[in-house]
Amino acid sequence: MKKALITGITGQDGAYLAQLLLGKGYDVHGLVRRSSTTDVNDVRLRWLGIAQDVRLVDGDLADLSSLLRTVRTVQPDEVYNLAAQSFVKTSWQQPLLTGAITGLGCANMLEAVRIEKPDAHFYQASSSEMYGLVQEPLQSESTPFYPRSPYAAAKLYAHWMTVNYRESFGLHASSGILFNHESPLRGIEFVTRKVTDGVARIKLGLAGNLRLGNIDAKRDWGHARDYVKAMWLMLQQQIADDYVVATGRTVTVRDMCRIAFEHCGLAAEEHLVIDPALFRPAEVDVLLGDAAKAKSRLGWEPETSLEDMIREMVDADLKRLSASR
Ligand code: NAP
Ligand code: GDD
């Protein structure tokens, strides 16, 4: 039985990846940090019905000793480093913490693997945010990076450290440059989930409007359930490498909103309020990924359309809100 260690197992991707790996017969271990409110923030694992099937280990990406101990004890065949301060807007308010976790945290994890289990296959959760002020209209593995936030700068450091450990120490370390991916398990602060939750509230008479920032921004959105398959495929290859994972379609926040409102028979223009306070100090105006390499080498392709995903998210929020009334 193969053993996997997932950092960030309580997050959106960690939960879907754990579900995927359990389905493949893996022994799944997840690193979790202490919280004063609950033993473990396992709401997403419970939502997927897998909380009892994974083994959780206490630790923090900022604490190298906890990572060394975890890798030594678990002896994983595969390590997926998904933990991060992942919200771009917060990274301007907490740039040092973002650097320490999203950037240096990856270096800590690479060190733990290099010292305790150097033959483990390693996955780093890199991001299309690294393209920032895009240098090419369609972004691929060869497109130059231009980070536009402390989050993106931290991810870029982590990305190059992953490449560096592969080239310096021969680690089987791959970096997945994933474009935005969403799901009903997405954190409420991210725009798709904020919209689907907001639309559900308006539909149920719990709210009158939805306040957003820059709705002209364009993103290449896919479904997290599809994207975790690409992570796993990368670690099954004989040779580690870097891959863009994207749908190849870009849509404005405005049009994504329309899909959500229309699903509930509502008109977006009647409820959307633009709030300048929600604009960012520097914006990533447009992202559009070219996943040709992932398709040809991994055989990976997205399976869920933006429309189907947004409708799934709205339906999940309607159900959640109705149940809590
Ligand atoms: P997420 O839902 O925000 O999950 C982040 C995870 O990191 C949570 O489990 C969180 O634990 C954990 N974490 C945060 N700080 C930690 C620390 N100091 N020590 C240990 N764990 C810590 O993020 P996601 O959407 O699943 O994304 C997964 C990864 O992919 C992230 O690295 C993100 O930056 C990257 N990424 C995401 C996307 C996307 O569109 N979703 C695209 C490209 C790259 P708590 O539950 O305790 O908070
Ligand atoms: N969150 C949020 N809230 N975003 C808004 C809002 C709002 O009220 N109004 C407009 N937006 C715009 C943002 O300015 C941005 O251009 C876009 O919606 C998407 O914002 P997010 O959903 O917060 O995601 P992101 O693109 O900044 O970052 C996500 O994707 C990255 C990959 O490209 C995160 O998941 C990152 O962790 C990930 O690396």
Tab-separated table of N, CA, C and O in Angstrom, residues 180-228:
chain	number	residue	atom	x	y	z
A	180	ASN	N	-6.572	28.984	-11.545
A	180	ASN	CA	-7.619	28.989	-10.507
A	180	ASN	C	-8.525	27.766	-10.620
A	180	ASN	O	-9.002	27.442	-11.712
A	181	HIS	N	-8.754	27.134	-9.477
A	181	HIS	CA	-9.708	26.024	-9.468
A	181	HIS	C	-10.560	26.109	-8.208
A	181	HIS	O	-10.093	26.464	-7.138
A	182	GLU	N	-11.814	25.779	-8.382
A	182	GLU	CA	-12.859	26.088	-7.408
A	182	GLU	C	-13.700	24.847	-7.166
A	182	GLU	O	-13.547	23.830	-7.838
A	183	SER	N	-14.663	24.979	-6.268
A	183	SER	CA	-15.551	23.852	-5.947
A	183	SER	C	-16.478	24.300	-4.826
A	183	SER	O	-16.270	25.365	-4.240
A	184	PRO	N	-17.448	23.476	-4.448
A	184	PRO	CA	-18.258	23.817	-3.270
A	184	PRO	C	-17.418	23.900	-1.999
A	184	PRO	O	-17.880	24.440	-1.001
A	185	LEU	N	-16.202	23.359	-2.016
A	185	LEU	CA	-15.336	23.400	-0.830
A	185	LEU	C	-14.395	24.601	-0.839
A	185	LEU	O	-13.527	24.718	0.024
A	186	ARG	N	-14.539	25.495	-1.790
A	186	ARG	CA	-13.693	26.685	-1.882
A	186	ARG	C	-13.936	27.583	-0.672
A	186	ARG	O	-15.077	27.738	-0.205
A	187	GLY	N	-12.870	28.211	-0.153
A	187	GLY	CA	-13.005	29.176	0.937
A	187	GLY	C	-13.919	30.326	0.516
A	187	GLY	O	-13.899	30.748	-0.643
A	188	ILE	N	-14.700	30.829	1.455
A	188	ILE	CA	-15.724	31.838	1.166
A	188	ILE	C	-15.121	33.185	0.733
A	188	ILE	O	-15.801	34.025	0.143
A	189	GLU	N	-13.818	33.411	1.015
A	189	GLU	CA	-13.202	34.689	0.665
A	189	GLU	C	-12.840	34.791	-0.815
A	189	GLU	O	-12.607	35.880	-1.328
A	190	PHE	N	-12.763	33.654	-1.508
A	190	PHE	CA	-12.404	33.686	-2.933
A	190	PHE	C	-13.635	34.042	-3.759
A	190	PHE	O	-14.764	33.716	-3.385
A	191	VAL	N	-13.406	34.672	-4.932
A	191	VAL	CA	-14.523	35.347	-5.591
A	191	VAL	C	-15.636	34.393	-6.049
A	191	VAL	O	-16.815	34.729	-5.918
A	192	THR	N	-15.288	33.203	-6.571
A	192	THR	CA	-16.381	32.333	-7.057
A	192	THR	C	-17.315	31.947	-5.908
A	192	THR	O	-18.534	32.028	-6.033
A	193	ARG	N	-16.722	31.544	-4.793
A	193	ARG	CA	-17.534	31.078	-3.656
A	193	ARG	C	-18.275	32.250	-3.022
A	193	ARG	O	-19.421	32.111	-2.573
A	194	LYS	N	-17.605	33.434	-2.982
A	194	LYS	CA	-18.294	34.619	-2.452
A	194	LYS	C	-19.542	34.893	-3.297
A	194	LYS	O	-20.607	35.217	-2.778
A	195	VAL	N	-19.395	34.716	-4.607
A	195	VAL	CA	-20.520	34.956	-5.514
A	195	VAL	C	-21.598	33.885	-5.331
A	195	VAL	O	-22.790	34.212	-5.198
A	196	THR	N	-21.211	32.608	-5.304
A	196	THR	CA	-22.260	31.565	-5.232
A	196	THR	C	-22.976	31.611	-3.883
A	196	THR	O	-24.193	31.439	-3.822
A	197	ASP	N	-22.223	31.909	-2.818
A	197	ASP	CA	-22.854	32.063	-1.502
A	197	ASP	C	-23.759	33.304	-1.501
A	197	ASP	O	-24.887	33.262	-0.993
A	198	GLY	N	-23.262	34.401	-2.089
A	198	GLY	CA	-24.039	35.646	-2.129
A	198	GLY	C	-25.328	35.498	-2.928
A	198	GLY	O	-26.396	35.949	-2.503
A	199	VAL	N	-25.227	34.827	-4.066
A	199	VAL	CA	-26.417	34.624	-4.911
A	199	VAL	C	-27.423	33.735	-4.169
A	199	VAL	O	-28.638	34.001	-4.174
A	200	ALA	N	-26.937	32.707	-3.507
A	200	ALA	CA	-27.839	31.823	-2.755
A	200	ALA	C	-28.549	32.608	-1.650
A	200	ALA	O	-29.750	32.431	-1.406
A	201	ARG	N	-27.805	33.512	-0.979
A	201	ARG	CA	-28.417	34.329	0.083
A	201	ARG	C	-29.508	35.235	-0.482
A	201	ARG	O	-30.573	35.407	0.117
A	202	ILE	N	-29.226	35.841	-1.655
A	202	ILE	CA	-30.228	36.723	-2.273
A	202	ILE	C	-31.467	35.902	-2.652
A	202	ILE	O	-32.604	36.289	-2.384
A	203	LYS	N	-31.233	34.730	-3.237
A	203	LYS	CA	-32.342	33.865	-3.652
A	203	LYS	C	-33.220	33.485	-2.447
A	203	LYS	O	-34.447	33.440	-2.541
A	204	LEU	N	-32.581	33.258	-1.301
A	204	LEU	CA	-33.339	32.822	-0.112
A	204	LEU	C	-33.856	34.015	0.705
A	204	LEU	O	-34.418	33.832	1.790
A	205	GLY	N	-33.643	35.239	0.208
A	205	GLY	CA	-34.128	36.424	0.920
A	205	GLY	C	-33.294	36.778	2.137
A	205	GLY	O	-33.734	37.539	3.014
A	206	LEU	N	-32.056	36.266	2.204
A	206	LEU	CA	-31.193	36.544	3.358
A	206	LEU	C	-30.312	37.771	3.112
A	206	LEU	O	-29.646	38.258	4.026
A	207	ALA	N	-30.234	38.228	1.866
A	207	ALA	CA	-29.420	39.406	1.523
A	207	ALA	C	-30.043	40.081	0.317
A	207	ALA	O	-30.836	39.458	-0.420
A	208	GLY	N	-29.692	41.368	0.120
A	208	GLY	CA	-30.275	42.109	-1.005
A	208	GLY	C	-29.281	42.315	-2.128
A	208	GLY	O	-29.654	42.392	-3.305
A	209	ASN	N	-27.990	42.448	-1.759
A	209	ASN	CA	-27.014	42.693	-2.815
A	209	ASN	C	-25.705	41.962	-2.553
A	209	ASN	O	-25.537	41.322	-1.518
A	210	LEU	N	-24.807	42.095	-3.521
A	210	LEU	CA	-23.503	41.415	-3.450
A	210	LEU	C	-22.432	42.441	-3.795
A	210	LEU	O	-22.462	43.033	-4.878
A	211	ARG	N	-21.507	42.677	-2.859
A	211	ARG	CA	-20.457	43.683	-3.053
A	211	ARG	C	-19.192	43.020	-3.575
A	211	ARG	O	-18.663	42.098	-2.964
A	212	LEU	N	-18.700	43.521	-4.716
A	212	LEU	CA	-17.480	42.971	-5.312
A	212	LEU	C	-16.517	44.095	-5.678
A	212	LEU	O	-16.901	45.275	-5.701
A	213	GLY	N	-15.269	43.710	-5.992
A	213	GLY	CA	-14.255	44.675	-6.418
A	213	GLY	C	-14.169	44.717	-7.940
A	213	GLY	O	-15.142	45.057	-8.617
A	214	ASN	N	-13.019	44.351	-8.471
A	214	ASN	CA	-12.767	44.461	-9.917
A	214	ASN	C	-13.406	43.304	-10.682
A	214	ASN	O	-12.821	42.225	-10.788
A	215	ILE	N	-14.589	43.561	-11.249
A	215	ILE	CA	-15.283	42.467	-11.948
A	215	ILE	C	-14.853	42.363	-13.418
A	215	ILE	O	-15.360	41.526	-14.166
A	216	ASP	N	-13.893	43.214	-13.823
A	216	ASP	CA	-13.355	43.091	-15.188
A	216	ASP	C	-12.173	42.133	-15.249
A	216	ASP	O	-11.699	41.801	-16.345
A	217	ALA	N	-11.668	41.709	-14.075
A	217	ALA	CA	-10.557	40.750	-14.068
A	217	ALA	C	-11.015	39.457	-14.729
A	217	ALA	O	-12.181	39.066	-14.623
A	218	LYS	N	-10.069	38.808	-15.437
A	218	LYS	CA	-10.401	37.553	-16.132
A	218	LYS	C	-9.577	36.405	-15.563
A	218	LYS	O	-8.383	36.568	-15.306
A	219	ARG	N	-10.230	35.269	-15.376
A	219	ARG	CA	-9.539	34.095	-14.851
A	219	ARG	C	-9.872	32.860	-15.684
A	219	ARG	O	-10.950	32.767	-16.283
A	220	ASP	N	-8.929	31.921	-15.646
A	220	ASP	CA	-9.080	30.613	-16.290
A	220	ASP	C	-9.459	29.656	-15.155
A	220	ASP	O	-8.610	29.188	-14.416
A	221	TRP	N	-10.786	29.416	-15.019
A	221	TRP	CA	-11.286	28.664	-13.863
A	221	TRP	C	-11.600	27.210	-14.201
A	221	TRP	O	-12.361	26.940	-15.135
A	222	GLY	N	-11.099	26.281	-13.374
A	222	GLY	CA	-11.464	24.875	-13.512
A	222	GLY	C	-11.971	24.331	-12.189
A	222	GLY	O	-12.087	25.073	-11.203
A	223	HIS	N	-12.261	23.026	-12.172
A	223	HIS	CA	-12.810	22.384	-10.964
A	223	HIS	C	-11.687	21.693	-10.195
A	223	HIS	O	-10.909	20.921	-10.773
A	224	ALA	N	-11.629	21.918	-8.869
A	224	ALA	CA	-10.570	21.340	-8.026
A	224	ALA	C	-10.522	19.811	-8.141
A	224	ALA	O	-9.443	19.220	-8.126
A	225	ARG	N	-11.694	19.195	-8.270
A	225	ARG	CA	-11.745	17.726	-8.375
A	225	ARG	C	-10.947	17.233	-9.588
A	225	ARG	O	-10.292	16.205	-9.542
A	226	ASP	N	-11.026	17.986	-10.699
A	226	ASP	CA	-10.261	17.631	-11.899
A	226	ASP	C	-8.770	17.904	-11.688
A	226	ASP	O	-7.917	17.153	-12.152
A	227	TYR	N	-8.454	19.014	-10.978
A	227	TYR	CA	-7.058	19.455	-10.903
A	227	TYR	C	-6.216	18.573	-9.982
A	227	TYR	O	-5.025	18.407	-10.212
A	228	VAL	N	-6.826	17.986	-8.946
A	228	VAL	CA	-6.015	17.110	-8.073
A	228	VAL	C	-5.573	15.842	-8.827
A	228	VAL	O	-4.545	15.245	-8.490
